[in-house]
mmCIF file of C-alpha atoms in Angstrom:
data_model
loop_
_atom_site.group_PDB
_atom_site.id
_atom_site.type_symbol
_atom_site.label_atom_id
_atom_site.label_comp_id
_atom_site.label_asym_id
_atom_site.label_seq_id
_atom_site.Cartn_x
_atom_site.Cartn_y
_atom_site.Cartn_z
ATOM 1 C CA MET A 1 -18.811 21.818 19.396
ATOM 2 C CA ALA A 2 -17.095 18.864 17.810
ATOM 3 C CA ILE A 3 -19.047 16.060 16.281
ATOM 4 C CA LYS A 4 -18.461 12.818 18.097
ATOM 5 C CA GLU A 5 -16.673 10.582 15.646
ATOM 6 C CA GLY A 6 -17.928 7.065 15.197
ATOM 7 C CA LEU A 7 -20.708 7.497 17.549
ATOM 8 C CA ARG A 8 -24.008 5.963 16.421
ATOM 9 C CA PRO A 9 -26.904 7.004 18.620
ATOM 10 C CA GLY A 10 -29.671 4.593 19.379
ATOM 11 C CA GLY A 11 -33.279 4.952 20.360
ATOM 12 C CA ARG A 12 -34.831 8.475 20.423
ATOM 13 C CA SER A 13 -31.442 10.074 19.743
ATOM 14 C CA ALA A 14 -31.145 8.228 16.406
ATOM 15 C CA ARG A 15 -34.728 9.157 15.439
ATOM 16 C CA VAL A 16 -33.937 12.818 16.180
ATOM 17 C CA GLN A 17 -30.625 12.722 14.261
ATOM 18 C CA GLU A 18 -32.208 10.950 11.275
ATOM 19 C CA SER A 19 -35.027 13.515 11.206
ATOM 20 C CA ILE A 20 -32.599 16.439 11.298
ATOM 21 C CA HIS A 21 -30.394 14.739 8.477
ATOM 22 C CA SER A 22 -33.496 14.195 6.376
ATOM 23 C CA ALA A 23 -34.562 17.826 6.859
ATOM 24 C CA VAL A 24 -31.230 19.124 5.962
ATOM 25 C CA ASN A 25 -31.207 16.862 2.801
ATOM 26 C CA ALA A 26 -34.705 17.925 1.723
ATOM 27 C CA LEU A 27 -33.941 21.625 2.193
ATOM 28 C CA LEU A 28 -30.691 21.274 0.187
ATOM 29 C CA GLN A 29 -32.663 19.989 -2.696
ATOM 30 C CA GLU A 30 -35.181 22.591 -2.441
ATOM 31 C CA GLN A 31 -33.180 25.744 -2.052
ATOM 32 C CA GLU A 32 -29.701 27.284 -2.360
ATOM 33 C CA ARG A 33 -27.419 26.075 0.517
ATOM 34 C CA SER A 34 -26.682 29.585 1.544
ATOM 35 C CA THR A 35 -30.271 30.252 2.288
ATOM 36 C CA VAL A 36 -30.755 27.145 4.658
ATOM 37 C CA THR A 37 -30.970 28.075 8.329
ATOM 38 C CA VAL A 38 -31.203 26.082 11.598
ATOM 39 C CA PRO A 39 -34.551 27.436 12.276
ATOM 40 C CA GLN A 40 -35.836 26.093 9.053
ATOM 41 C CA ILE A 41 -34.153 22.723 9.577
ATOM 42 C CA ALA A 42 -35.594 22.585 13.146
ATOM 43 C CA ALA A 43 -39.035 23.315 11.903
ATOM 44 C CA ARG A 44 -38.903 20.646 9.109
ATOM 45 C CA ALA A 45 -37.461 18.038 11.530
ATOM 46 C CA GLY A 46 -39.996 18.823 14.207
ATOM 47 C CA VAL A 47 -37.373 19.808 16.824
ATOM 48 C CA THR A 48 -36.438 23.132 18.499
ATOM 49 C CA PRO A 49 -33.321 25.022 17.276
ATOM 50 C CA SER A 50 -31.733 24.449 20.625
ATOM 51 C CA THR A 51 -31.799 20.813 19.881
ATOM 52 C CA ILE A 52 -29.647 21.479 16.895
ATOM 53 C CA TYR A 53 -27.366 23.724 18.589
ATOM 54 C CA ARG A 54 -26.893 21.479 21.479
ATOM 55 C CA ARG A 55 -25.830 18.563 19.541
ATOM 56 C CA TRP A 56 -23.886 20.308 16.599
ATOM 57 C CA GLY A 57 -23.109 23.760 17.972
ATOM 58 C CA ASP A 58 -23.651 25.593 14.679
ATOM 59 C CA LEU A 59 -24.889 25.078 11.078
ATOM 60 C CA ALA A 60 -21.336 24.293 9.563
ATOM 61 C CA ALA A 61 -21.014 21.396 12.009
ATOM 62 C CA LEU A 62 -24.422 20.057 11.145
ATOM 63 C CA LEU A 63 -23.842 20.287 7.443
ATOM 64 C CA ALA A 64 -20.547 18.474 7.893
ATOM 65 C CA ASP A 65 -22.160 15.853 9.831
ATOM 66 C CA VAL A 66 -24.818 15.317 6.980
ATOM 67 C CA ALA A 67 -22.003 15.293 4.481
ATOM 68 C CA LEU A 68 -19.902 12.630 6.350
ATOM 69 C CA ALA A 69 -23.112 10.516 6.778
ATOM 70 C CA ARG A 70 -23.613 10.678 3.008
ATOM 71 C CA MET A 71 -19.908 9.874 2.425
ATOM 72 C CA ARG A 72 -19.899 6.645 4.415
ATOM 73 C CA PRO A 73 -20.067 3.802 1.984
ATOM 74 C CA ASP A 74 -23.026 1.492 1.783
ATOM 75 C CA SER A 75 -20.982 -1.454 0.589
ATOM 76 C CA GLU A 76 -17.442 -2.813 0.333
ATOM 77 C CA PRO A 77 -15.328 -1.569 -2.737
ATOM 78 C CA ALA A 78 -15.733 -3.496 -6.096
ATOM 79 C CA ASN A 79 -13.866 -6.663 -6.369
ATOM 80 C CA THR A 80 -12.515 -6.769 -9.974
ATOM 81 C CA GLY A 81 -10.007 -9.616 -9.233
ATOM 82 C CA SER A 82 -6.936 -7.533 -9.088
ATOM 83 C CA LEU A 83 -5.368 -4.785 -6.920
ATOM 84 C CA ARG A 84 -5.027 -2.467 -9.780
ATOM 85 C CA GLY A 85 -8.511 -3.162 -10.981
ATOM 86 C CA ASP A 86 -10.046 -2.570 -7.452
ATOM 87 C CA ILE A 87 -8.068 0.650 -6.983
ATOM 88 C CA ARG A 88 -9.037 2.039 -10.318
ATOM 89 C CA ALA A 89 -12.762 1.181 -9.849
ATOM 90 C CA TRP A 90 -12.636 2.690 -6.369
ATOM 91 C CA ALA A 91 -10.847 5.834 -7.462
ATOM 92 C CA GLU A 92 -12.962 6.227 -10.610
ATOM 93 C CA GLN A 93 -16.188 6.054 -8.570
ATOM 94 C CA TYR A 94 -14.742 8.500 -5.806
ATOM 95 C CA LEU A 95 -13.606 10.974 -8.517
ATOM 96 C CA ASP A 96 -17.030 10.804 -10.165
ATOM 97 C CA GLU A 97 -18.961 11.163 -6.908
ATOM 98 C CA MET A 98 -16.870 13.938 -5.396
ATOM 99 C CA SER A 99 -16.608 15.983 -8.679
ATOM 100 C CA SER A 100 -20.301 16.392 -8.877
ATOM 101 C CA GLU A 101 -21.811 19.565 -7.402
ATOM 102 C CA VAL A 102 -23.231 17.640 -4.495
ATOM 103 C CA GLY A 103 -19.888 15.981 -3.826
ATOM 104 C CA ARG A 104 -17.980 19.408 -4.100
ATOM 105 C CA ASN A 105 -20.437 20.877 -1.490
ATOM 106 C CA MET A 106 -19.992 17.777 0.810
ATOM 107 C CA MET A 107 -16.257 18.146 0.663
ATOM 108 C CA ARG A 108 -16.420 21.985 1.322
ATOM 109 C CA ASP A 109 -18.726 21.229 4.364
ATOM 110 C CA VAL A 110 -16.395 18.649 5.825
ATOM 111 C CA GLN A 111 -13.486 20.936 5.111
ATOM 112 C CA ALA A 112 -15.001 23.810 7.046
ATOM 113 C CA SER A 113 -15.836 21.518 10.016
ATOM 114 C CA ALA A 114 -13.801 20.555 13.007
ATOM 115 C CA THR A 115 -13.628 16.911 11.778
ATOM 116 C CA PRO A 116 -11.888 16.625 8.485
ATOM 117 C CA GLY A 117 -9.821 13.694 9.736
ATOM 118 C CA TYR A 118 -12.877 11.649 9.698
ATOM 119 C CA CYS A 119 -12.724 11.550 5.815
ATOM 120 C CA VAL A 120 -9.368 10.007 5.967
ATOM 121 C CA ALA A 121 -10.713 7.199 8.249
ATOM 122 C CA ILE A 122 -13.543 6.543 5.733
ATOM 123 C CA ILE A 123 -11.309 6.654 2.757
ATOM 124 C CA GLY A 124 -8.561 4.767 4.465
ATOM 125 C CA ALA A 125 -10.916 1.971 5.516
ATOM 126 C CA GLN A 126 -12.178 1.414 2.006
ATOM 127 C CA LEU A 127 -8.481 1.368 0.779
ATOM 128 C CA GLN A 128 -7.429 -0.893 3.414
ATOM 129 C CA THR A 129 -10.315 -3.348 2.417
ATOM 130 C CA ILE A 130 -8.861 -3.416 -1.060
ATOM 131 C CA VAL A 131 -5.215 -3.793 0.242
ATOM 132 C CA ASP A 132 -6.253 -6.587 2.500
ATOM 133 C CA ARG A 133 -8.168 -8.253 -0.297
ATOM 134 C CA HIS A 134 -4.988 -8.631 -2.224
ATOM 135 C CA ARG A 135 -2.632 -9.799 0.325
ATOM 136 C CA HIS A 136 -0.919 -12.041 -2.057
ATOM 137 C CA GLU A 137 0.184 -8.967 -4.274
ATOM 138 C CA LYS A 138 2.771 -6.465 -3.266
ATOM 139 C CA ALA A 139 0.579 -3.552 -2.265
ATOM 140 C CA PRO A 140 1.327 0.036 -1.369
ATOM 141 C CA SER A 141 0.374 1.356 1.996
ATOM 142 C CA VAL A 142 -2.961 3.039 2.520
ATOM 143 C CA ASP A 143 -1.015 6.337 3.278
ATOM 144 C CA ARG A 144 0.735 6.103 -0.072
ATOM 145 C CA LEU A 145 -2.563 5.611 -1.882
ATOM 146 C CA ILE A 146 -4.112 8.613 -0.080
ATOM 147 C CA ASN A 147 -1.124 10.813 -0.734
ATOM 148 C CA LEU A 148 -0.653 9.802 -4.478
ATOM 149 C CA VAL A 149 -4.255 9.185 -5.583
ATOM 150 C CA VAL A 150 -6.799 10.637 -3.218
ATOM 151 C CA ALA A 151 -4.925 13.952 -2.394
ATOM 152 C CA PRO A 152 -4.648 15.092 -5.955
ATOM 153 C CA VAL A 153 -8.261 14.243 -6.551
ATOM 154 C CA VAL A 154 -9.380 16.229 -3.525
ATOM 155 C CA PHE A 155 -7.048 19.243 -4.365
ATOM 156 C CA ARG A 156 -8.446 19.534 -7.925
ATOM 157 C CA ILE A 157 -12.023 19.253 -6.773
ATOM 158 C CA LEU A 158 -11.722 21.825 -4.132
ATOM 159 C CA PHE A 159 -9.173 24.304 -5.723
ATOM 160 C CA SER A 160 -9.460 24.008 -9.457
ATOM 161 C CA ALA A 161 -12.254 24.610 -12.011
ATOM 162 C CA ALA A 162 -11.622 21.264 -13.559
ATOM 163 C CA ALA A 163 -11.526 17.912 -11.849
ATOM 164 C CA LEU A 164 -8.840 15.487 -12.435
ATOM 165 C CA GLU A 165 -9.013 13.659 -15.792
ATOM 166 C CA VAL A 166 -9.535 9.866 -15.562
ATOM 167 C CA ASP A 167 -6.346 9.296 -17.597
ATOM 168 C CA GLU A 168 -4.429 11.258 -15.108
ATOM 169 C CA LEU A 169 -6.024 9.286 -12.292
ATOM 170 C CA HIS A 170 -4.802 6.064 -13.878
ATOM 171 C CA ARG A 171 -1.292 7.405 -14.120
ATOM 172 C CA LEU A 172 -1.319 8.371 -10.454
ATOM 173 C CA ILE A 173 -2.555 4.879 -9.579
ATOM 174 C CA ASP A 174 0.292 3.363 -11.692
ATOM 175 C CA ILE A 175 2.798 5.621 -9.801
ATOM 176 C CA ALA A 176 1.218 4.513 -6.377
ATOM 177 C CA LEU A 177 1.544 0.832 -7.393
ATOM 178 C CA ARG A 178 5.248 1.089 -8.241
ATOM 179 C CA LEU A 179 6.986 0.120 -5.116
ATOM 180 C CA ASP A 180 10.762 0.927 -5.359
#
């Protein structure tokens, strides 16, 4: 069952979703993620397991939905006064957050879900905010920033023992900002 992208339920449905998300987050702090089960989540949230299965289909989809909710930014990207500064500030924060064990697990959950494109929408919106903020400067496309800055960060986080170094991140940003 696919997660309904962008849908923000209201009323009772929102309360149930929040209760389930809170239960997942609490259980993930208390125990290894491999030991978390739908019945545990349901008991903690005060719902039946069928409620979870009906909405998310399986545990992987629920974990991905929780991860996506955590990935949604609370505020606009920092405004440093320059395009380069804004992109650096955003990319450094993204690298720091996603390189953590919590960030790595969130990325794996989303990668395993049927909705990995939703991450591109979240990241793309943040980068578009930065690009739009600096319309007076010649700016790369959001796709170029994702391909040259975000993709290497994600690849290293998911498939390497070591995250990208900040100096290398800055070099990639410089490459992305060079518009030939």
